[in-house]
Amino acid sequence: MTTRRTPLPGVGIQYDFSTESGHHVSVVVHNDGRRFLGFYSADDPDACLLSVPLVPEEATALAHLLDQAPIDAVRTDGIDLVTEHIPVGVRSPYVGRALGDTGARTRTGASIVAVLRRTGAHPSPGPGFRLATGDTLVAVGTREGVDTLAEIIAGG
């Protein structure tokens, strides 16, 4: 399954994927934290059949139903932090390179707090940790910082 990430200037980010059965699903993450889950026609990928708005709490509840151990957003006094899972795809310029090469914290202010790999989780990876295709980075930071980090990892 490939997830396509599309920046929506002034709105947020849209994530699209197609299921193995051919269904097109989209999640739009607004800059203010709102999320919309969209379902599209298999015959016309631009025809949205249903859009379901989700407030952050509903999105978290749905994530708990889909994944037994999702990571929740972190909220602190006056500062909203988000936690995102960022995939390392085959086209990432960081495949096979050390995590420190990303310059994540310096460039974005976001921190990579774990790397999820098929063989298991690697919490608090050091700068020498080598990334592989299929890894998922668990990043914490501001919405802007985490989105910028996702673009960097994707090679954008």
mmCIF file of C-alpha atoms in Angstrom:
data_model
loop_
_atom_site.group_PDB
_atom_site.id
_atom_site.type_symbol
_atom_site.label_atom_id
_atom_site.label_comp_id
_atom_site.label_asym_id
_atom_site.label_seq_id
_atom_site.Cartn_x
_atom_site.Cartn_y
_atom_site.Cartn_z
ATOM 1 C CA MET A 1 0.000 0.000 0.000
ATOM 2 C CA THR A 2 1.332 3.419 -0.933
ATOM 3 C CA THR A 3 0.214 6.557 0.832
ATOM 4 C CA ARG A 4 0.309 9.776 -1.158
ATOM 5 C CA ARG A 5 0.849 12.956 0.876
ATOM 6 C CA THR A 6 -0.343 16.214 -0.699
ATOM 7 C CA PRO A 7 0.185 19.614 0.962
ATOM 8 C CA LEU A 8 -2.943 21.780 0.848
ATOM 9 C CA PRO A 9 -1.656 25.364 1.244
ATOM 10 C CA GLY A 10 -3.569 27.242 3.919
ATOM 11 C CA VAL A 11 -5.557 24.106 4.791
ATOM 12 C CA GLY A 12 -3.258 21.259 5.854
ATOM 13 C CA ILE A 13 -2.209 17.914 4.402
ATOM 14 C CA GLN A 14 -4.168 15.290 2.471
ATOM 15 C CA TYR A 15 -3.185 11.629 2.737
ATOM 16 C CA ASP A 16 -4.572 9.238 0.101
ATOM 17 C CA PHE A 17 -4.297 5.498 -0.250
ATOM 18 C CA SER A 18 -6.049 2.669 -2.018
ATOM 19 C CA THR A 19 -6.925 -0.511 -0.203
ATOM 20 C CA GLU A 20 -6.081 -3.960 -1.511
ATOM 21 C CA SER A 21 -9.744 -4.291 -2.515
ATOM 22 C CA GLY A 22 -9.479 -1.138 -4.670
ATOM 23 C CA HIS A 23 -11.219 1.392 -2.411
ATOM 24 C CA HIS A 24 -9.778 4.930 -2.363
ATOM 25 C CA VAL A 25 -9.604 6.488 1.116
ATOM 26 C CA SER A 26 -8.429 9.966 2.008
ATOM 27 C CA VAL A 27 -7.646 11.727 5.282
ATOM 28 C CA VAL A 28 -7.376 15.504 5.285
ATOM 29 C CA VAL A 29 -5.544 16.872 8.333
ATOM 30 C CA HIS A 30 -6.321 20.558 8.760
ATOM 31 C CA ASN A 31 -3.797 22.937 10.306
ATOM 32 C CA ASP A 32 -6.195 23.474 13.232
ATOM 33 C CA GLY A 33 -6.276 19.743 14.058
ATOM 34 C CA ARG A 34 -9.595 18.845 12.421
ATOM 35 C CA ARG A 35 -9.606 15.752 10.248
ATOM 36 C CA PHE A 36 -11.896 14.563 7.482
ATOM 37 C CA LEU A 37 -12.108 10.956 6.402
ATOM 38 C CA GLY A 38 -13.169 10.655 2.755
ATOM 39 C CA PHE A 39 -14.302 7.695 0.697
ATOM 40 C CA TYR A 40 -14.059 7.836 -3.093
ATOM 41 C CA SER A 41 -15.585 6.014 -6.032
ATOM 42 C CA ALA A 42 -13.390 3.270 -7.496
ATOM 43 C CA ASP A 43 -14.604 4.301 -10.961
ATOM 44 C CA ASP A 44 -13.860 8.022 -10.462
ATOM 45 C CA PRO A 45 -11.076 8.778 -7.956
ATOM 46 C CA ASP A 46 -12.150 12.436 -7.861
ATOM 47 C CA ALA A 47 -15.748 11.667 -6.849
ATOM 48 C CA CYS A 48 -16.036 11.776 -3.075
ATOM 49 C CA LEU A 49 -18.889 9.501 -2.013
ATOM 50 C CA LEU A 50 -18.764 10.404 1.676
ATOM 51 C CA SER A 51 -16.781 12.795 3.869
ATOM 52 C CA VAL A 52 -16.809 12.311 7.640
ATOM 53 C CA PRO A 53 -15.517 15.175 9.803
ATOM 54 C CA LEU A 54 -13.581 14.077 12.906
ATOM 55 C CA VAL A 55 -12.522 16.271 15.832
ATOM 56 C CA PRO A 56 -9.139 15.276 17.331
ATOM 57 C CA GLU A 57 -10.731 13.132 20.039
ATOM 58 C CA GLU A 58 -12.765 11.203 17.452
ATOM 59 C CA ALA A 59 -9.688 10.703 15.261
ATOM 60 C CA THR A 60 -7.823 9.337 18.292
ATOM 61 C CA ALA A 61 -10.711 7.008 19.146
ATOM 62 C CA LEU A 62 -10.792 5.728 15.544
ATOM 63 C CA ALA A 63 -7.013 5.213 15.621
ATOM 64 C CA HIS A 64 -7.403 3.139 18.813
ATOM 65 C CA LEU A 65 -9.941 0.946 17.037
ATOM 66 C CA LEU A 66 -7.694 0.456 13.990
ATOM 67 C CA ASP A 67 -4.392 0.066 15.836
ATOM 68 C CA GLN A 68 -4.111 -1.531 19.233
ATOM 69 C CA ALA A 69 -1.289 0.784 20.316
ATOM 70 C CA PRO A 70 -1.411 4.135 18.490
ATOM 71 C CA ILE A 71 0.475 7.108 19.832
ATOM 72 C CA ASP A 72 -1.722 9.963 21.007
ATOM 73 C CA ALA A 73 -1.193 13.662 20.429
ATOM 74 C CA VAL A 74 0.551 15.420 23.290
ATOM 75 C CA ARG A 75 -1.016 18.605 24.604
ATOM 76 C CA THR A 76 0.823 20.933 26.943
ATOM 77 C CA ASP A 77 -0.190 24.283 28.434
ATOM 78 C CA GLY A 78 -0.531 26.709 25.547
ATOM 79 C CA ILE A 79 1.570 24.657 23.111
ATOM 80 C CA ASP A 80 0.073 21.988 20.903
ATOM 81 C CA LEU A 81 2.402 19.179 19.977
ATOM 82 C CA VAL A 82 1.536 16.411 17.582
ATOM 83 C CA THR A 83 2.820 12.897 17.201
ATOM 84 C CA GLU A 84 2.950 11.523 13.670
ATOM 85 C CA HIS A 85 4.068 8.316 12.034
ATOM 86 C CA ILE A 86 6.215 9.182 9.009
ATOM 87 C CA PRO A 87 6.924 6.379 6.534
ATOM 88 C CA VAL A 88 10.360 5.963 4.978
ATOM 89 C CA GLY A 89 9.530 5.103 1.368
ATOM 90 C CA VAL A 90 11.712 3.643 -1.364
ATOM 91 C CA ARG A 91 12.304 7.129 -2.808
ATOM 92 C CA SER A 92 13.477 8.676 0.446
ATOM 93 C CA PRO A 93 17.007 10.080 0.136
ATOM 94 C CA TYR A 94 17.679 8.761 3.663
ATOM 95 C CA VAL A 95 17.274 5.022 2.997
ATOM 96 C CA GLY A 96 20.483 3.366 4.167
ATOM 97 C CA ARG A 97 21.710 6.568 5.793
ATOM 98 C CA ALA A 98 22.155 7.491 9.432
ATOM 99 C CA LEU A 99 19.281 9.197 11.229
ATOM 100 C CA GLY A 100 21.609 12.082 12.069
ATOM 101 C CA ASP A 101 21.935 12.843 8.337
ATOM 102 C CA THR A 102 18.327 14.060 8.329
ATOM 103 C CA GLY A 103 19.168 16.977 10.640
ATOM 104 C CA ALA A 104 15.587 16.573 11.856
ATOM 105 C CA ARG A 105 15.710 18.515 15.114
ATOM 106 C CA THR A 106 17.944 21.291 13.780
ATOM 107 C CA ARG A 107 15.975 21.765 10.549
ATOM 108 C CA THR A 108 12.430 21.333 11.883
ATOM 109 C CA GLY A 109 12.403 21.429 15.676
ATOM 110 C CA ALA A 110 10.696 18.008 15.596
ATOM 111 C CA SER A 111 12.179 15.019 17.377
ATOM 112 C CA ILE A 112 12.256 11.434 16.136
ATOM 113 C CA VAL A 113 11.443 9.521 19.304
ATOM 114 C CA ALA A 114 11.284 6.004 17.828
ATOM 115 C CA VAL A 115 11.663 4.040 14.637
ATOM 116 C CA LEU A 116 9.181 1.260 13.970
ATOM 117 C CA ARG A 117 10.482 -1.605 11.880
ATOM 118 C CA ARG A 118 8.904 -4.929 10.990
ATOM 119 C CA THR A 119 11.301 -6.600 13.409
ATOM 120 C CA GLY A 120 10.282 -4.326 16.288
ATOM 121 C CA ALA A 121 10.367 -0.852 17.742
ATOM 122 C CA HIS A 122 13.581 1.076 18.309
ATOM 123 C CA PRO A 123 12.898 3.728 20.959
ATOM 124 C CA SER A 124 15.157 6.787 21.253
ATOM 125 C CA PRO A 125 17.314 5.982 18.214
ATOM 126 C CA GLY A 126 20.702 7.676 18.179
ATOM 127 C CA PRO A 127 22.120 9.707 15.291
ATOM 128 C CA GLY A 128 23.977 6.640 13.971
ATOM 129 C CA PHE A 129 20.797 4.548 13.566
ATOM 130 C CA ARG A 130 20.495 3.557 9.882
ATOM 131 C CA LEU A 131 17.124 3.982 8.201
ATOM 132 C CA ALA A 132 15.640 1.328 5.928
ATOM 133 C CA THR A 133 12.809 1.239 3.413
ATOM 134 C CA GLY A 134 9.577 0.458 5.248
ATOM 135 C CA ASP A 135 10.650 2.056 8.521
ATOM 136 C CA THR A 136 8.168 4.353 10.218
ATOM 137 C CA LEU A 137 9.507 7.315 12.150
ATOM 138 C CA VAL A 138 7.599 8.383 15.237
ATOM 139 C CA ALA A 139 8.034 12.152 15.374
ATOM 140 C CA VAL A 140 6.928 14.680 17.977
ATOM 141 C CA GLY A 141 6.813 18.426 17.405
ATOM 142 C CA THR A 142 4.648 21.266 16.240
ATOM 143 C CA ARG A 143 2.324 20.595 13.303
ATOM 144 C CA GLU A 144 4.558 22.705 11.064
ATOM 145 C CA GLY A 145 7.747 20.996 12.237
ATOM 146 C CA VAL A 146 6.410 17.469 11.810
ATOM 147 C CA ASP A 147 4.970 18.294 8.371
ATOM 148 C CA THR A 148 8.331 19.744 7.300
ATOM 149 C CA LEU A 149 10.095 16.626 8.594
ATOM 150 C CA ALA A 150 7.722 14.411 6.567
ATOM 151 C CA GLU A 151 8.591 16.408 3.430
ATOM 152 C CA ILE A 152 12.319 16.070 4.138
ATOM 153 C CA ILE A 153 12.074 12.296 4.677
ATOM 154 C CA ALA A 154 10.025 11.919 1.475
ATOM 155 C CA GLY A 155 12.698 13.807 -0.443
ATOM 156 C CA GLY A 156 10.650 16.957 -1.041
#
